[in-house]
PDB file of C-alpha atoms in Angstrom:
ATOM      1  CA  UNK A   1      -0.526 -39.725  -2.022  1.00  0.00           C
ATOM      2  CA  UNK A   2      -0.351 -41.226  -4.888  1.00  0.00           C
ATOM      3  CA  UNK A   3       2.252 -39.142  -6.407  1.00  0.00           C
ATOM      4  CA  UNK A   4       4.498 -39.004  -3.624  1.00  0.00           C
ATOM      5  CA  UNK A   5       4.346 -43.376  -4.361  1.00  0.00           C
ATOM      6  CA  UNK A   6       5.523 -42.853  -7.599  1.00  0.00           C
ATOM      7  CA  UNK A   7       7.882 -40.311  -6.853  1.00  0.00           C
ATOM      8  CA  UNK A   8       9.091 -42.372  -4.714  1.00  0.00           C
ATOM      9  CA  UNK A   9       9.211 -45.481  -6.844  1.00  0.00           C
ATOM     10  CA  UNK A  10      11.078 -43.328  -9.360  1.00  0.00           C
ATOM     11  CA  UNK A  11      13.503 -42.261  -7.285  1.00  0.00           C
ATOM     12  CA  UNK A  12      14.280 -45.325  -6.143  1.00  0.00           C
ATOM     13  CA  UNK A  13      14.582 -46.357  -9.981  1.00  0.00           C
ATOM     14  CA  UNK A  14      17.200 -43.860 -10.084  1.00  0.00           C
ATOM     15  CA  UNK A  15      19.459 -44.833  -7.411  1.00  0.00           C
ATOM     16  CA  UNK A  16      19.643 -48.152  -8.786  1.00  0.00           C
ATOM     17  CA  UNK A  17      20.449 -47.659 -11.835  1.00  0.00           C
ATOM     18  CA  UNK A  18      22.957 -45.369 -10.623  1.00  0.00           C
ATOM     19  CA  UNK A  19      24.808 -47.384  -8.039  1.00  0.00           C
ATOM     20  CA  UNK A  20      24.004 -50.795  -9.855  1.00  0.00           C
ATOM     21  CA  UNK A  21      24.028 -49.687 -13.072  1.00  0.00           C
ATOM     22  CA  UNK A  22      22.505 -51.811 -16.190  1.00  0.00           C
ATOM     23  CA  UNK A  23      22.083 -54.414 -14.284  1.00  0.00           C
ATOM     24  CA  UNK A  24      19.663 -53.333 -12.063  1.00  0.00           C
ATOM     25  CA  UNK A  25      16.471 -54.676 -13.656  1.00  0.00           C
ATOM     26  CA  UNK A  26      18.074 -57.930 -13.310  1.00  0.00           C
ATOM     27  CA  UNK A  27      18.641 -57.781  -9.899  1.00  0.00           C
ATOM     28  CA  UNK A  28      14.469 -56.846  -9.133  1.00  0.00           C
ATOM     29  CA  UNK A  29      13.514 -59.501 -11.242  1.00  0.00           C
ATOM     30  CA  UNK A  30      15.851 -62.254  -9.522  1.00  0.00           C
ATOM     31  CA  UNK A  31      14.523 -60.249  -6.156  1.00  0.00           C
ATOM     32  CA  UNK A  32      10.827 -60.627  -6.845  1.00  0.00           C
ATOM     33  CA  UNK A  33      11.374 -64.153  -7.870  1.00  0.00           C
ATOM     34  CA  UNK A  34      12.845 -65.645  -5.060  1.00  0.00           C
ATOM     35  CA  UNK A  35      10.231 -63.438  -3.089  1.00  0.00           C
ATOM     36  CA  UNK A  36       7.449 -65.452  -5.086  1.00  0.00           C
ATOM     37  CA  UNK A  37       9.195 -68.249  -4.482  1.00  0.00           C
ATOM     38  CA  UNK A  38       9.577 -68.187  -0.662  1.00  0.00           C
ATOM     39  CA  UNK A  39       5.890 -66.810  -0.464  1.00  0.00           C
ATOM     40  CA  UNK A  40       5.046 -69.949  -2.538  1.00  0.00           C
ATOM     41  CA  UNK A  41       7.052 -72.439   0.027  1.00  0.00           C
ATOM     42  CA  UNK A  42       5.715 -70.862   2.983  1.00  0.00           C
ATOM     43  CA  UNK A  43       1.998 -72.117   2.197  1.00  0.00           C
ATOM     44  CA  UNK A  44       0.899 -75.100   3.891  1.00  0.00           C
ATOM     45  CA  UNK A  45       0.692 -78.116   1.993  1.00  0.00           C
ATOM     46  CA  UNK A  46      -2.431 -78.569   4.038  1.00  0.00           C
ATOM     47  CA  UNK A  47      -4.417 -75.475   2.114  1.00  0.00           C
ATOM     48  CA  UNK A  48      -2.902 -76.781  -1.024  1.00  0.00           C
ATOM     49  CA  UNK A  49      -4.636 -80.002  -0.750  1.00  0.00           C
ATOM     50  CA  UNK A  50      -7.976 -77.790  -0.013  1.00  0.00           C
ATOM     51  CA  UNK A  51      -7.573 -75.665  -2.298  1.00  0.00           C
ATOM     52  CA  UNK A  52      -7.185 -78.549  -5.079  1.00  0.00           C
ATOM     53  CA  UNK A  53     -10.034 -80.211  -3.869  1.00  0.00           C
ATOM     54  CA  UNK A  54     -12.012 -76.901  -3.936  1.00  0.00           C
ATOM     55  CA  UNK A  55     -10.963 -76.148  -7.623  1.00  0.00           C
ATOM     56  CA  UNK A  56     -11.714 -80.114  -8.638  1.00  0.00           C
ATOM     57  CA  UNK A  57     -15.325 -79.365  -6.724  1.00  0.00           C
ATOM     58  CA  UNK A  58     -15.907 -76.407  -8.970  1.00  0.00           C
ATOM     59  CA  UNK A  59     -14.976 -77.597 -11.786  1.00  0.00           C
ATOM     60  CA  UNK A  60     -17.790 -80.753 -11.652  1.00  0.00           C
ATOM     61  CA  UNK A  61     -20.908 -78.289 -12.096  1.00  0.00           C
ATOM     62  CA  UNK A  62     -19.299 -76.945 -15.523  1.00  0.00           C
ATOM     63  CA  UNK A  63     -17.992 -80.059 -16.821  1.00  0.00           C
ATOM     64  CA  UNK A  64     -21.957 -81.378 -16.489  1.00  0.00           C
ATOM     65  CA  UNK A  65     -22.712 -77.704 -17.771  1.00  0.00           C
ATOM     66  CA  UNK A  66     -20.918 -78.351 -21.120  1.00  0.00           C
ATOM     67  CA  UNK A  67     -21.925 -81.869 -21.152  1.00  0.00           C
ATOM     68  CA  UNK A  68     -25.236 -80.783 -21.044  1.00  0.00           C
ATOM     69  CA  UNK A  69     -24.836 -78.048 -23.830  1.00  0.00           C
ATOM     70  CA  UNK A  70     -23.112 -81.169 -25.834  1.00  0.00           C
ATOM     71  CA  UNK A  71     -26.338 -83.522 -25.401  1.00  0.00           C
ATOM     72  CA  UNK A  72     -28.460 -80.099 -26.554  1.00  0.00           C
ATOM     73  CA  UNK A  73     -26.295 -79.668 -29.725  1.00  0.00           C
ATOM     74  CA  UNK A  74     -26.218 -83.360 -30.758  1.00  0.00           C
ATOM     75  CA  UNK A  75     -30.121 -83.388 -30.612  1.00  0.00           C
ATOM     76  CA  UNK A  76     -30.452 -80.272 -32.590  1.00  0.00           C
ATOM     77  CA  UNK A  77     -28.146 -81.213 -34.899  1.00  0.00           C
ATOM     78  CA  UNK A  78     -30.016 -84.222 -35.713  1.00  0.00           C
ATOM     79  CA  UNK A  79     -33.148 -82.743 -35.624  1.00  0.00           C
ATOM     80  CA  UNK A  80     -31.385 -80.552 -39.169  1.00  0.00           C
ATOM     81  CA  UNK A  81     -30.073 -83.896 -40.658  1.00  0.00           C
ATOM     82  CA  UNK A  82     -33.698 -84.822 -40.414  1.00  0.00           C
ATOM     83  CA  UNK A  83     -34.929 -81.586 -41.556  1.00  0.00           C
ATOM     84  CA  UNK A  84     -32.427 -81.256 -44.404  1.00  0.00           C
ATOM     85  CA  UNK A  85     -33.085 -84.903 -45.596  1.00  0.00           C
ATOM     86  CA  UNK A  86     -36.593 -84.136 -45.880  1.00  0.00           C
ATOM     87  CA  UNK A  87     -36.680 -81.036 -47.493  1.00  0.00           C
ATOM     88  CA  UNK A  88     -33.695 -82.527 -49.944  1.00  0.00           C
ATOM     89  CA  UNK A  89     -36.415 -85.001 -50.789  1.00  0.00           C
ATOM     90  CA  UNK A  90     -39.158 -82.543 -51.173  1.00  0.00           C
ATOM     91  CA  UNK A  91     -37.118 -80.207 -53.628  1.00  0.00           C
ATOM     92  CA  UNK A  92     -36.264 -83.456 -55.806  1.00  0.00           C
ATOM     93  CA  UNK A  93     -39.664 -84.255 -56.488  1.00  0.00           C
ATOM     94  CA  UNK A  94     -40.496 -80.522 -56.841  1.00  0.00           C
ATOM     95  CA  UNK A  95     -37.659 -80.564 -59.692  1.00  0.00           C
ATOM     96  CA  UNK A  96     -39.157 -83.654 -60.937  1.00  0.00           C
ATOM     97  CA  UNK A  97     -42.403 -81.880 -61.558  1.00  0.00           C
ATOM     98  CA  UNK A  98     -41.461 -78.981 -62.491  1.00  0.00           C
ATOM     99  CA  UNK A  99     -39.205 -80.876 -65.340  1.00  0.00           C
ATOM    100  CA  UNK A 100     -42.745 -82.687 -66.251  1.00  0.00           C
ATOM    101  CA  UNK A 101     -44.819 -79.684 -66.629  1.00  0.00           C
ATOM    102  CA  UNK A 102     -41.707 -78.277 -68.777  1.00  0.00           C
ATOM    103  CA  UNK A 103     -41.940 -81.063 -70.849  1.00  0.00           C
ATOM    104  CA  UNK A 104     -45.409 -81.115 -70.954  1.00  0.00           C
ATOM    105  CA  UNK A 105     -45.217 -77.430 -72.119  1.00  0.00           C
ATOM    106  CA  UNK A 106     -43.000 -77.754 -75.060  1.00  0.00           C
ATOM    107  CA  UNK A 107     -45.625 -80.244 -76.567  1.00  0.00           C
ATOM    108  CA  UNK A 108     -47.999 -77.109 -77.791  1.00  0.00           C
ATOM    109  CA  UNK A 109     -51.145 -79.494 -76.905  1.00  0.00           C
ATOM    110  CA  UNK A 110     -53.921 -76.631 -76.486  1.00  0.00           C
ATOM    111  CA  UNK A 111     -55.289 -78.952 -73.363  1.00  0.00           C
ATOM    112  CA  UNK A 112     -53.486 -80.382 -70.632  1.00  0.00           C
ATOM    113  CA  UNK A 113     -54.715 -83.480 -68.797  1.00  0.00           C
ATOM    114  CA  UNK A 114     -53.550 -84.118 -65.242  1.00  0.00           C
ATOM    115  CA  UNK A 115     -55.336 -86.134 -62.674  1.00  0.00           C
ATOM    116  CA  UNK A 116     -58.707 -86.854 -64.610  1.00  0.00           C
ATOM    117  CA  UNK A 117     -58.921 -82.508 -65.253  1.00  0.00           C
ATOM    118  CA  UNK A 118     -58.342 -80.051 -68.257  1.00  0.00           C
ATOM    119  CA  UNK A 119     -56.213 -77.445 -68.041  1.00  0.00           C
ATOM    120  CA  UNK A 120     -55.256 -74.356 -70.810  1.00  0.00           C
ATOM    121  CA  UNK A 121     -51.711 -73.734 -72.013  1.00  0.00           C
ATOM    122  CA  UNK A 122     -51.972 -70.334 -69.620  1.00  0.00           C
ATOM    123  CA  UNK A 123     -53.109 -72.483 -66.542  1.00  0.00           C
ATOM    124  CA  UNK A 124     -50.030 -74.734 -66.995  1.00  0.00           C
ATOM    125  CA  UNK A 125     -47.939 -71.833 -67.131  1.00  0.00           C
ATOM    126  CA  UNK A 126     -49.184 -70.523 -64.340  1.00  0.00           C
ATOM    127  CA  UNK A 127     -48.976 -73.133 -62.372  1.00  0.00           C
ATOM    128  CA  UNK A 128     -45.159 -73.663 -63.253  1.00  0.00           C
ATOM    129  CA  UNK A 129     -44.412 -70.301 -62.238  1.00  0.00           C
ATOM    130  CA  UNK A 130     -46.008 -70.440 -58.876  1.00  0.00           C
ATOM    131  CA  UNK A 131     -44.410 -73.997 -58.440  1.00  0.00           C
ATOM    132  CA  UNK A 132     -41.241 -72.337 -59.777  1.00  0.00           C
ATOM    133  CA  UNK A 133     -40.978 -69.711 -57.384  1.00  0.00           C
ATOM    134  CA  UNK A 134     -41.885 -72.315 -54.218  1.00  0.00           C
ATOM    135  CA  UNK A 135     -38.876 -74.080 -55.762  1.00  0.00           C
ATOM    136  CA  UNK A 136     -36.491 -71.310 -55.366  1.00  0.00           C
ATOM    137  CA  UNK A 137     -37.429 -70.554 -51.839  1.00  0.00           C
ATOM    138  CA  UNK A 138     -37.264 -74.317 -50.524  1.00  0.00           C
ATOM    139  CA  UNK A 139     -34.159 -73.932 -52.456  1.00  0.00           C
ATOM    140  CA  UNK A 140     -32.635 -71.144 -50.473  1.00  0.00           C
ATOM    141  CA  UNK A 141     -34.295 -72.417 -47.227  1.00  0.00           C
ATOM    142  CA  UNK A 142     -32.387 -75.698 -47.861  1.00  0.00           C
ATOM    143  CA  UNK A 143     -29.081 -73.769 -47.642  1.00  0.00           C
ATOM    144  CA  UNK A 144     -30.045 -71.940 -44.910  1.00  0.00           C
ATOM    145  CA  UNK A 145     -30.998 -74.994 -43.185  1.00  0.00           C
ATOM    146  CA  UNK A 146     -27.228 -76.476 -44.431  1.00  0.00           C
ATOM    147  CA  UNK A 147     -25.606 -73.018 -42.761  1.00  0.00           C
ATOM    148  CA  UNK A 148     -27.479 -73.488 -39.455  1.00  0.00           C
ATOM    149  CA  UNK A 149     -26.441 -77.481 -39.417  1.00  0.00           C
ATOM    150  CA  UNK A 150     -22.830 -76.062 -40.543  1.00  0.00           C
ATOM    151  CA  UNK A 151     -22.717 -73.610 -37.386  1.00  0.00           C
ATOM    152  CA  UNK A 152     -24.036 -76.411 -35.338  1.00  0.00           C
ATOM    153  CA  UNK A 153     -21.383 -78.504 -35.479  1.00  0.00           C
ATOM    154  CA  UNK A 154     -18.806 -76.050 -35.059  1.00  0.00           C
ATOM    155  CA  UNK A 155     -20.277 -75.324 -31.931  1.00  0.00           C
ATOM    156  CA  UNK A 156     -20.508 -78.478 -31.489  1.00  0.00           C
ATOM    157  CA  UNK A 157     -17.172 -79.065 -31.901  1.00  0.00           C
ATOM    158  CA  UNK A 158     -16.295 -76.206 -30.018  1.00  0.00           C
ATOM    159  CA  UNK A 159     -17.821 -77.666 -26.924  1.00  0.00           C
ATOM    160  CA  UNK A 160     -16.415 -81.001 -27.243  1.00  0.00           C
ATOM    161  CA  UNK A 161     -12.855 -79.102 -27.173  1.00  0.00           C
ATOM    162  CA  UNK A 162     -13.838 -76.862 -23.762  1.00  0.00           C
ATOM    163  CA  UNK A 163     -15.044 -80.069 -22.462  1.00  0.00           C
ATOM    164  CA  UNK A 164     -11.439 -82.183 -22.835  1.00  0.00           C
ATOM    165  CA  UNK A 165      -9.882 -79.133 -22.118  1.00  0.00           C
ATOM    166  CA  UNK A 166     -12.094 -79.042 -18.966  1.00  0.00           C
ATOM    167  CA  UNK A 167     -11.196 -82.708 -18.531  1.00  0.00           C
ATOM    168  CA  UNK A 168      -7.722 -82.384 -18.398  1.00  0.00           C
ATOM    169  CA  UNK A 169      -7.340 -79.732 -15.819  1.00  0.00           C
ATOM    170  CA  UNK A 170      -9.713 -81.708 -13.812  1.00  0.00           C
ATOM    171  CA  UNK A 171      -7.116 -84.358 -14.330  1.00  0.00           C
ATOM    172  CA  UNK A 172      -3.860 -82.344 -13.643  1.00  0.00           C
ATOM    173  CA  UNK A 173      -5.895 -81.183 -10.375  1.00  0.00           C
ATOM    174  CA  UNK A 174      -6.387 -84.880  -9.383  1.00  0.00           C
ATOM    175  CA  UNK A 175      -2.842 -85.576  -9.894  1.00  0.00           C
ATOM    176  CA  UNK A 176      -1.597 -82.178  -7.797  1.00  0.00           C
ATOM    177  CA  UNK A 177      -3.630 -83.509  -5.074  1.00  0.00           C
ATOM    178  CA  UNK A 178      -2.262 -86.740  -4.847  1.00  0.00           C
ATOM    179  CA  UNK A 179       1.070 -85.267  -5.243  1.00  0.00           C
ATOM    180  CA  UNK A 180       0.222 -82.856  -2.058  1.00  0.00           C
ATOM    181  CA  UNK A 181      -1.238 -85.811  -0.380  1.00  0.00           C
ATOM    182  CA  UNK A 182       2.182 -88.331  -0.851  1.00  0.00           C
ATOM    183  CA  UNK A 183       3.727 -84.481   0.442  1.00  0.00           C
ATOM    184  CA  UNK A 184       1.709 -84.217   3.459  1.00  0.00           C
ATOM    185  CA  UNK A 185       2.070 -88.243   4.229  1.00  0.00           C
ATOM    186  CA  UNK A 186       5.702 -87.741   3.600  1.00  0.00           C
ATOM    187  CA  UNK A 187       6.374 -84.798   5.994  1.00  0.00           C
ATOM    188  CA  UNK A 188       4.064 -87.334   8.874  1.00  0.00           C
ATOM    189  CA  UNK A 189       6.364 -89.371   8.910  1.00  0.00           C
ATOM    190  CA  UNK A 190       9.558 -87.537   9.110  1.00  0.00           C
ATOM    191  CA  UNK A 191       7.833 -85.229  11.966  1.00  0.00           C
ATOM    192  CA  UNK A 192       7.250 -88.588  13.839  1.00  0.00           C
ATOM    193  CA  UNK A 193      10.911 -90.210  13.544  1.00  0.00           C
TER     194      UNK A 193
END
């Protein structure tokens, strides 16, 4: 069945191009427009109004959808401005410290003094290097923390664009339905003069 279609289809291909020549492929396309074009006047302005009202109705759930998803993103991104201010803080007086002991260090005392207790030279050392390696990794999770606040606002962002975008067509559908509606009002009144 299927091959008999396109047999068919071909040979019809054929006979244009034969009898019309070139032109042929002009002549289907101006064919199947002013096909589309009379199937597109035929429609009732009445299910044109519907069906503008039906796509403006469908629309409202995922405009409050992305809204929604907007709202989430805003919290969450403040919750990492929050998170990243804090943690900025924390490796600043982690630096600070670590600085100290440093300091401290290079004074070749044989006993250290902090907080009313002794400590030995290899305490002190030990203690920076345990401090030093907590440093590094609030270091890196700081810039994880900075990646995950990047992505957040780009999807953010993102949302905010789908959202207008969302807004518009809402708009443009709006405007198409008061256009049908003027239409409809329009053909009333001629059908009762």
């Amino acid at each position: 069945m299927c091959k008999k279609g396109l047999l068919g289809v071909g040979i019809l291909g054929l006979l244009a191009v034969i009898f019309v020549g070139r032109d042929a492929v002009s002549y289907v396309r101006t064919s199947a427009g002013r096909v589309k074009d009379s199937v597109r006047n035929s429609i009732p302005i009445e299910f044109e109004i519907d069906r503008a009202r039906t796509m403006v109705r469908d629309l409202v759930p995922d405009i409050r959808r992305n809204m929604h998803v907007i709202a989430k993103e805003e919290v969450e991104v403040e919750e990492l401005e929050k998170q990243i201010a804090k943690a900025e803080s924390n490796l600043d007086q982690d630096r600070g410290e670590l600085m100290r002991l440093r300091t401290d260090l290079s004074e070749s005392k044989s006993v250290y003094r902090y907080v009313g207790r002794e400590y030995t030279v290899n305490q002190v050392k030990a203690d920076l290097s345990r401090r030093f390696e907590r440093f590094k990794t609030s270091d890196a999770t700081l810039n994880s923390l900075r990646d995950i606040h990047q992505a957040r606002l780009r999807s953010m962002d993102a949302a905010r664009e789908k959202l207008e975008k969302m807004l518009a067509v809402k708009r443009q559908l709006e405007v198409d339905l008061e256009h049908f509606d003027a239409q409809l009002k329009s053909v009333e009144v001629a059908q009762t003069t």
